[in-house]
PDB file of C-alpha atoms in Angstrom:
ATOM      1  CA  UNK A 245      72.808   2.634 124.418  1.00  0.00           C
ATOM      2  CA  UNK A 246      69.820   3.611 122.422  1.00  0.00           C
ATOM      3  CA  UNK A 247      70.005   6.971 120.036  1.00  0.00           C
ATOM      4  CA  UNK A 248      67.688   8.083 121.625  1.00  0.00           C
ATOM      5  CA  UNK A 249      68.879   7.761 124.856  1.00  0.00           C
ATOM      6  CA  UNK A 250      72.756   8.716 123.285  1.00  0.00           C
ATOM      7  CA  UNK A 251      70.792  12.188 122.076  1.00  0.00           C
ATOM      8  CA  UNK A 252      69.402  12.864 125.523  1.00  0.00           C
ATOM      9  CA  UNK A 253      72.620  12.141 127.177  1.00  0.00           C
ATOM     10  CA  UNK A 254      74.101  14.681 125.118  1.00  0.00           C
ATOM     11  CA  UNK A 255      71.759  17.286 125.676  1.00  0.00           C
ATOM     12  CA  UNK A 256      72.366  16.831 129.441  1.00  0.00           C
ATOM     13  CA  UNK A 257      76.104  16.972 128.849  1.00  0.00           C
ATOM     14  CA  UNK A 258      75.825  20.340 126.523  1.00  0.00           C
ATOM     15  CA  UNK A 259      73.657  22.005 129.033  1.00  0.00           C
ATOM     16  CA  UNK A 260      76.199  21.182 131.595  1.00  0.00           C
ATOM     17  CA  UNK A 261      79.122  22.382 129.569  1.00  0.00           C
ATOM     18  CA  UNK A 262      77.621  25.383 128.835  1.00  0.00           C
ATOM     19  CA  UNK A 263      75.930  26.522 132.354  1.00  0.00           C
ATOM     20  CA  UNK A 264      77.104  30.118 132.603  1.00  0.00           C
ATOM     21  CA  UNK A 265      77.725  30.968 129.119  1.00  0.00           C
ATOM     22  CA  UNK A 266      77.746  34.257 127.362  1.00  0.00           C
ATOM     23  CA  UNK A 267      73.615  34.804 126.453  1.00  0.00           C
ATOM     24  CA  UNK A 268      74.144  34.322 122.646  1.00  0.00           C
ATOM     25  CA  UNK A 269      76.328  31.050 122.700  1.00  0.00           C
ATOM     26  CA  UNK A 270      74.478  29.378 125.618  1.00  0.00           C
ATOM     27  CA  UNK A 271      72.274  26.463 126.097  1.00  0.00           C
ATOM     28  CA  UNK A 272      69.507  27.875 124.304  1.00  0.00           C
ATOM     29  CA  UNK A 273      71.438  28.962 121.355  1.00  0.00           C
ATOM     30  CA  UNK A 274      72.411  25.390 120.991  1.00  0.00           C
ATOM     31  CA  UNK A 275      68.376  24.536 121.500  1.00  0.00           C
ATOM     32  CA  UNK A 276      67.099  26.904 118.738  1.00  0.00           C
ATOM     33  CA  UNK A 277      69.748  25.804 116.390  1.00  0.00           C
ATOM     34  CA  UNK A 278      68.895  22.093 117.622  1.00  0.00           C
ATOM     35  CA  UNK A 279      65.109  22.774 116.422  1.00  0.00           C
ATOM     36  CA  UNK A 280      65.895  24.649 113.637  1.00  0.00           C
ATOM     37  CA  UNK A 281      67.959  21.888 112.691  1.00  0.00           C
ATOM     38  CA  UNK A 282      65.183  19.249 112.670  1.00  0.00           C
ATOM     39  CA  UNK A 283      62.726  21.709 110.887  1.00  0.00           C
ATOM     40  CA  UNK A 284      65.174  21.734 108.139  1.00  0.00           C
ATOM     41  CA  UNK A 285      66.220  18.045 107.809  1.00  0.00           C
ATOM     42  CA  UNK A 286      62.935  17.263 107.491  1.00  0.00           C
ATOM     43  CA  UNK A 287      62.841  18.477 103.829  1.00  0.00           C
ATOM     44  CA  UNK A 288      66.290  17.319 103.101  1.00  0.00           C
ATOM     45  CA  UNK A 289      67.853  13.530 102.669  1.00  0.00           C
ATOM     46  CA  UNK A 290      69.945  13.356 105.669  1.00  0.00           C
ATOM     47  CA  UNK A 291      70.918  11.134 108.269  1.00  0.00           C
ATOM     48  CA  UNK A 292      69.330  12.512 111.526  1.00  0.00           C
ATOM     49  CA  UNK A 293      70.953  11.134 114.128  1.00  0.00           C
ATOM     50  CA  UNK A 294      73.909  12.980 112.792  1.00  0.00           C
ATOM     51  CA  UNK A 295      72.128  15.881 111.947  1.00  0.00           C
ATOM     52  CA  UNK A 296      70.685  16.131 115.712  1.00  0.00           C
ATOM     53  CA  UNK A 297      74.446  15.527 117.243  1.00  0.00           C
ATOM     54  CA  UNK A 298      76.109  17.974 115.004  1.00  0.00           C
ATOM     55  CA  UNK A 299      73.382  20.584 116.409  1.00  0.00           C
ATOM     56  CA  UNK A 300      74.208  19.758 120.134  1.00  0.00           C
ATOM     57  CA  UNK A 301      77.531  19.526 119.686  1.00  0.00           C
ATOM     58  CA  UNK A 302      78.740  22.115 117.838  1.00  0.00           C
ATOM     59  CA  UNK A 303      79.012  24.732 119.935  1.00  0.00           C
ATOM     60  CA  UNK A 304      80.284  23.128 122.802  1.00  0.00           C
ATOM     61  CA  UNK A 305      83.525  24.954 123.290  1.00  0.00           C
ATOM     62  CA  UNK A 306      83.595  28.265 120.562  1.00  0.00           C
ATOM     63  CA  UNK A 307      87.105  29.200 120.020  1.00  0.00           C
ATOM     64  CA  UNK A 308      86.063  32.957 120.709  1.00  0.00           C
ATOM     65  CA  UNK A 309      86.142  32.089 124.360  1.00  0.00           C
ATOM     66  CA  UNK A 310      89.107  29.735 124.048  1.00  0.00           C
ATOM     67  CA  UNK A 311      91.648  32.252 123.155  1.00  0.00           C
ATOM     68  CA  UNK A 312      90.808  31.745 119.345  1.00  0.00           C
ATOM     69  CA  UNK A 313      91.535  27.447 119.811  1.00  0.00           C
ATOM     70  CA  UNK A 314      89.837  25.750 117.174  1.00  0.00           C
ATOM     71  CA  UNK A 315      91.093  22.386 118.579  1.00  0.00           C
ATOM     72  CA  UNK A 316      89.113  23.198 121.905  1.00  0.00           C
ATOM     73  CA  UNK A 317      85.644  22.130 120.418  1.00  0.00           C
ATOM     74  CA  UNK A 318      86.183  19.064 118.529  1.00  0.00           C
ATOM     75  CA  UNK A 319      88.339  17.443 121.173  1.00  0.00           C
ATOM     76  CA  UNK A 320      85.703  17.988 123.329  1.00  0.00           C
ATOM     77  CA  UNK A 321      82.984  16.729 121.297  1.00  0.00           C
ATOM     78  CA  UNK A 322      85.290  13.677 120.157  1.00  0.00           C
ATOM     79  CA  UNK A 323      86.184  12.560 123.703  1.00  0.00           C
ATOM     80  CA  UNK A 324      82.562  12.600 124.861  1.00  0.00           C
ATOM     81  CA  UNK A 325      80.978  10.755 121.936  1.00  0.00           C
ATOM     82  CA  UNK A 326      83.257   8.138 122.244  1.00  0.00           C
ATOM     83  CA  UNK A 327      82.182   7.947 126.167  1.00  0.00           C
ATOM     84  CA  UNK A 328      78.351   7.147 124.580  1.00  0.00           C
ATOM     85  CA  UNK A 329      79.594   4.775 122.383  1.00  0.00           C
ATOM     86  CA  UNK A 330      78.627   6.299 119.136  1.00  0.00           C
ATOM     87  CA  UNK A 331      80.809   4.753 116.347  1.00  0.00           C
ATOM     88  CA  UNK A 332      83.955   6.269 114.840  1.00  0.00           C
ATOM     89  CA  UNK A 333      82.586   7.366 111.644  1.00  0.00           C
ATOM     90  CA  UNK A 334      79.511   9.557 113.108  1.00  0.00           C
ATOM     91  CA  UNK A 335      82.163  10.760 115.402  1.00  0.00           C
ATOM     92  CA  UNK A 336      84.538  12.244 112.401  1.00  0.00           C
ATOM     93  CA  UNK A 337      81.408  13.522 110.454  1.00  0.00           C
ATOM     94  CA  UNK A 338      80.338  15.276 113.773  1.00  0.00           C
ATOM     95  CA  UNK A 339      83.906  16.374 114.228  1.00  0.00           C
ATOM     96  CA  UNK A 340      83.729  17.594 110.201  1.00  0.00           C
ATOM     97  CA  UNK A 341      80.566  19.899 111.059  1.00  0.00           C
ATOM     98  CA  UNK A 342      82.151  21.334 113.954  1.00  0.00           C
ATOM     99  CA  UNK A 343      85.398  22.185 111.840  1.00  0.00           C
ATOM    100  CA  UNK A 344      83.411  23.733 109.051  1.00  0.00           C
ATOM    101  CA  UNK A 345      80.240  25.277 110.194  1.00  0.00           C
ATOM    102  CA  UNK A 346      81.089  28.747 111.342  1.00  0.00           C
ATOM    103  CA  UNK A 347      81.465  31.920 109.200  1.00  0.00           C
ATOM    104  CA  UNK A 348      85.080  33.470 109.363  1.00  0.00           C
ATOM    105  CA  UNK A 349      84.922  35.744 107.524  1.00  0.00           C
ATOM    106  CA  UNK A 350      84.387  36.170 103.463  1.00  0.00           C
ATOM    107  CA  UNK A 351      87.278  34.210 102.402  1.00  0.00           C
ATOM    108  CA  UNK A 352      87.464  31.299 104.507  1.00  0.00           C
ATOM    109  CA  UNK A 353      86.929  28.332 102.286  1.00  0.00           C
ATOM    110  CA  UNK A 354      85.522  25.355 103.708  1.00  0.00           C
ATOM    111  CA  UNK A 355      87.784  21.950 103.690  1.00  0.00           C
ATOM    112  CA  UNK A 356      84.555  19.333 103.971  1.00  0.00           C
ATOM    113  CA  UNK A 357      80.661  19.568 103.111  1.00  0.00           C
ATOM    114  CA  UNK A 358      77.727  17.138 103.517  1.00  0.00           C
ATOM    115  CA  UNK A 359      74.228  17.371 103.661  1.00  0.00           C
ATOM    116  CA  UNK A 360      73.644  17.003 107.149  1.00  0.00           C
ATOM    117  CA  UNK A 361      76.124  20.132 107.871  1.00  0.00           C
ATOM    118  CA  UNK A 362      74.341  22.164 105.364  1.00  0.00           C
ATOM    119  CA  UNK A 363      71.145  21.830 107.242  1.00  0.00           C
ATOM    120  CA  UNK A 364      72.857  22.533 110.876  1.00  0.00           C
ATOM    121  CA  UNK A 365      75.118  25.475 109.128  1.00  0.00           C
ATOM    122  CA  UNK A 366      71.745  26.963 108.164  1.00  0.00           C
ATOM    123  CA  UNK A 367      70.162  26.302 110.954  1.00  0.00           C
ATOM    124  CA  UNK A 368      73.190  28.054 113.204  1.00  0.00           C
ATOM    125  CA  UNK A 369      73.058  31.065 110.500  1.00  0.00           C
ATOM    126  CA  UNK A 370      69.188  31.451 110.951  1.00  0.00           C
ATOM    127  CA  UNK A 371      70.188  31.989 114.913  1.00  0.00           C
ATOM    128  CA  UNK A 372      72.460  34.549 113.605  1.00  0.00           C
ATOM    129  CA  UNK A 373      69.968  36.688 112.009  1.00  0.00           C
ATOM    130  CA  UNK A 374      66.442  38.328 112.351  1.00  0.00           C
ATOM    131  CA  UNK A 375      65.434  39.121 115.881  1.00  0.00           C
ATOM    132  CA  UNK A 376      67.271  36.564 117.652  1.00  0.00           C
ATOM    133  CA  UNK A 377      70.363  37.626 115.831  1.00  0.00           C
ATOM    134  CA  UNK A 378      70.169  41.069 116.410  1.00  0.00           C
ATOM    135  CA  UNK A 379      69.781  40.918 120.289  1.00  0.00           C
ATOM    136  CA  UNK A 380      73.035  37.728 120.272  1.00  0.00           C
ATOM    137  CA  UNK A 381      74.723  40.396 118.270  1.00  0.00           C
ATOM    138  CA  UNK A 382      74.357  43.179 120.532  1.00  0.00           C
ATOM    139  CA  UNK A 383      74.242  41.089 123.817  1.00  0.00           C
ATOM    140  CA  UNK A 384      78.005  39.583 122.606  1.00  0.00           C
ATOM    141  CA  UNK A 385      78.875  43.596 121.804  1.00  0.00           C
ATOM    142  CA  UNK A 386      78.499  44.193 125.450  1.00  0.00           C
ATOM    143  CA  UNK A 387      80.245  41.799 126.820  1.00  0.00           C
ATOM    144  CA  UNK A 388      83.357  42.623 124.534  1.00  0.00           C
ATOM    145  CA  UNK A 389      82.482  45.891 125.286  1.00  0.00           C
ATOM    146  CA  UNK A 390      82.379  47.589 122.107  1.00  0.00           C
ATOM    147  CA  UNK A 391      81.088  50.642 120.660  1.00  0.00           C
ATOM    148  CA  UNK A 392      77.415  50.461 119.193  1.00  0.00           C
ATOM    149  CA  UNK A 393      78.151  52.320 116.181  1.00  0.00           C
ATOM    150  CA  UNK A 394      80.505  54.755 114.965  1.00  0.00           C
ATOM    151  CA  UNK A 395      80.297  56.112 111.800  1.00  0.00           C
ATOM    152  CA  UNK A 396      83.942  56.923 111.377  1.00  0.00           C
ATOM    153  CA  UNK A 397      84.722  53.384 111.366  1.00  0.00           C
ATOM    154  CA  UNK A 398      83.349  51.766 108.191  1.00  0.00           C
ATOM    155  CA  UNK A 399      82.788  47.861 108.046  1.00  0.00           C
ATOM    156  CA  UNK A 400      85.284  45.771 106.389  1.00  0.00           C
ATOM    157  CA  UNK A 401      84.233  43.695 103.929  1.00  0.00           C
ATOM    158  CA  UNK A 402      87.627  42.241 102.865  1.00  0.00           C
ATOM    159  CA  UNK A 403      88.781  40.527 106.127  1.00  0.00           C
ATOM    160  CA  UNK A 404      91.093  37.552 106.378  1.00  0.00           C
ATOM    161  CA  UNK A 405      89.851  35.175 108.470  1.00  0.00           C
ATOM    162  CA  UNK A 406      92.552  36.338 111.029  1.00  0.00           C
ATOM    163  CA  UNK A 407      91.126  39.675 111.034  1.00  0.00           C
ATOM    164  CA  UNK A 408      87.568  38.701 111.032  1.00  0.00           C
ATOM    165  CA  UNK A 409      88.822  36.809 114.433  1.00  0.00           C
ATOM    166  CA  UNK A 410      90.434  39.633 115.873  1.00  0.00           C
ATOM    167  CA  UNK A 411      88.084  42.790 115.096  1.00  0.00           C
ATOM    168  CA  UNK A 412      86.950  45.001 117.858  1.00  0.00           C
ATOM    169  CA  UNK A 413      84.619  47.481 115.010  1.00  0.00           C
ATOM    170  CA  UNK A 414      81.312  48.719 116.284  1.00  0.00           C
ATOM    171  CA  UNK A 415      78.675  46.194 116.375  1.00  0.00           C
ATOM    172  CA  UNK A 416      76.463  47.827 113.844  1.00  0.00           C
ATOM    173  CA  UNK A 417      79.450  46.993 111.522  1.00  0.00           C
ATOM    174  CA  UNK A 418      78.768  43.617 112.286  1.00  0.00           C
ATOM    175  CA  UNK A 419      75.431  43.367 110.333  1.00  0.00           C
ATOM    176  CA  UNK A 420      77.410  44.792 107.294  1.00  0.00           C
ATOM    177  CA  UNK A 421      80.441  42.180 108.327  1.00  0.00           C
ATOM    178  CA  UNK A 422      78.111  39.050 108.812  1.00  0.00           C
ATOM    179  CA  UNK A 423      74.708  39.130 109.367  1.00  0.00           C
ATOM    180  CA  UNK A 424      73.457  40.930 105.950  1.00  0.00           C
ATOM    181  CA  UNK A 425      75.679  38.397 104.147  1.00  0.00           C
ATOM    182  CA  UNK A 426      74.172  35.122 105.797  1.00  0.00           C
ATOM    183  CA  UNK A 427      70.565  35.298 103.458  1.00  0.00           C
ATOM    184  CA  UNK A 428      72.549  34.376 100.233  1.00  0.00           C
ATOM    185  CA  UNK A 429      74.976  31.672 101.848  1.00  0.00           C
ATOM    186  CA  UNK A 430      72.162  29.594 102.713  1.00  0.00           C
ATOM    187  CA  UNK A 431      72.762  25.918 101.924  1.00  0.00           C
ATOM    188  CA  UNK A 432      68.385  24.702 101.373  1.00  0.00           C
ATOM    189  CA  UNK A 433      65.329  25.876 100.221  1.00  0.00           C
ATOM    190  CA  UNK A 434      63.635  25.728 103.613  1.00  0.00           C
ATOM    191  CA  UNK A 435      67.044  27.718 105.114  1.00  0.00           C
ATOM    192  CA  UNK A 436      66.421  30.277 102.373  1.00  0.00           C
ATOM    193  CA  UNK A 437      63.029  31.178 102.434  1.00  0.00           C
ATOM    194  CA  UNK A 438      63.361  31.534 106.610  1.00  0.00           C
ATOM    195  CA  UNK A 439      66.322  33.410 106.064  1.00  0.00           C
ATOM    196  CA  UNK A 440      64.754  35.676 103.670  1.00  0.00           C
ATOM    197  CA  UNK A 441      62.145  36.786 106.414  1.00  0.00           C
ATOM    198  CA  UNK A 442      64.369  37.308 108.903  1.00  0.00           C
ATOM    199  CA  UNK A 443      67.076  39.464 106.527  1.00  0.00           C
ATOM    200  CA  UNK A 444      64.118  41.858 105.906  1.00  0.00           C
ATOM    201  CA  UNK A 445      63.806  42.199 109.404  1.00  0.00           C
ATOM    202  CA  UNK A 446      67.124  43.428 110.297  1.00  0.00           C
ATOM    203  CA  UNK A 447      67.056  45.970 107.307  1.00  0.00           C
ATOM    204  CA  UNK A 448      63.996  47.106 108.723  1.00  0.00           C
ATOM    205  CA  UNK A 449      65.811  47.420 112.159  1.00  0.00           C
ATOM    206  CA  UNK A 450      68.884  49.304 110.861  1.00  0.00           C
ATOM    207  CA  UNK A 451      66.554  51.899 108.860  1.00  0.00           C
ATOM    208  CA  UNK A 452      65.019  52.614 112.255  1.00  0.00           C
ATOM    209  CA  UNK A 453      68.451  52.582 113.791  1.00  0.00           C
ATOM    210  CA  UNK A 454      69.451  54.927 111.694  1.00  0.00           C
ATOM    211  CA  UNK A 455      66.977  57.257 111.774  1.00  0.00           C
ATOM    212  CA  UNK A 456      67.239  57.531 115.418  1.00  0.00           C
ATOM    213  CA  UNK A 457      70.785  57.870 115.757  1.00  0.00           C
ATOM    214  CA  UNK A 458      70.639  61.054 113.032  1.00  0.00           C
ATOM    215  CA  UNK A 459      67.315  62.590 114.921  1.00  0.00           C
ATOM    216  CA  UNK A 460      64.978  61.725 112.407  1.00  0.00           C
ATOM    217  CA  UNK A 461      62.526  60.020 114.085  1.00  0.00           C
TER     218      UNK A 461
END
């Protein structure tokens, strides 16, 4: 089997995996990230097969909708590569971006890096942020059903990864939490300077926010 043919295969699968998923961790998450991801690589040195299956891949089964199972995804992911006969060590490294790439909170530490997950980590933190990652923040607030704001409940910036997993705060807190945070994690130049765009965006969004929720505007 071709790469090329290996890479369409696994869009097909991810698309099929994912038919019916929450609106900010669905197929076209996975698509936006999977562009992003090429815009990036292309001023990086990375391998892009990997690159491209990381992207596809590494969403394919978040742990916030398997009862917090971080095993879930990369078992997945494993078991289907290996059914496209892509070779063991493209496997592990697409295994290593899935174990690695999301945020859990400030002080999670990271166990592996490489350049291609630096270009799909930034690529999955650009969906996280600006316009897209304002209406994934409050679309995934609804279906948890959580407050939008409260402002007796002030965002924690200290979590442990276990609490960042389990919180249930407002979803403007969220911003304060993750999203405001993501600009100066980025891993590239190209991931900066998008990120940088889209950060002013969202404090834009909250001043407006703001202003309506006190009657000011």
């Amino acid at each position: 089997m071709t790469k090329d043919l290996q890479i369409q295969t696994t869009i097909n699968f991810v698309k099929e995996q994912l038919e019916g998923a929450e609106g900010g961790h669905d197929w076209f998450h996975i698509e936006r990230v999977y562009k992003n991801s090429k815009l990036i690589a292309k001023t990086e040195d990375v391998n892009l097969f990997i690159v491209e299956l990381g992207a596809l891949l590494h969403d394919i089964a978040d742990s916030k909708f398997h009862d917090g199972d971080e095993t879930v995804g990369p078992k997945v992911a494993s078991e289907f590569l290996k059914t496209i006969e892509v070779d063991e060590e493209t496997i592990q490294h697409v295994i290593n971006i899935i174990e690695n790439i999301s945020y859990k909170g400030g002080n999670f530490k990271a166990t592996f890096s490489s350049p291609e997950l630096n270009v799909v980590q930034d690529a999955d933190r650009l969906d996280a942020i600006g316009a897209i990652g304002i209406a994934r923040t409050f679309n995934y607030g609804g279906f948890k059903n959580r407050a939008l704001y409260n402002p007796e409940i002030a965002p924690n910036l200290n979590m442990t990864k276990a609490e960042y997993k389990a919180s249930n705060a407002p979803t403007i807190n969220h911003f304060y939490e993750k999203l405001l945070l993501l600009k100066d994690k980025m891993n590239t130049e190209t991931g900066k300077h998008i990120a940088t765009q889209r950060h002013d965006f969202m404090i834009a969004f909250l001043d407006q926010f703001y202003a309506e929720w006190n009657g000011e505007k």
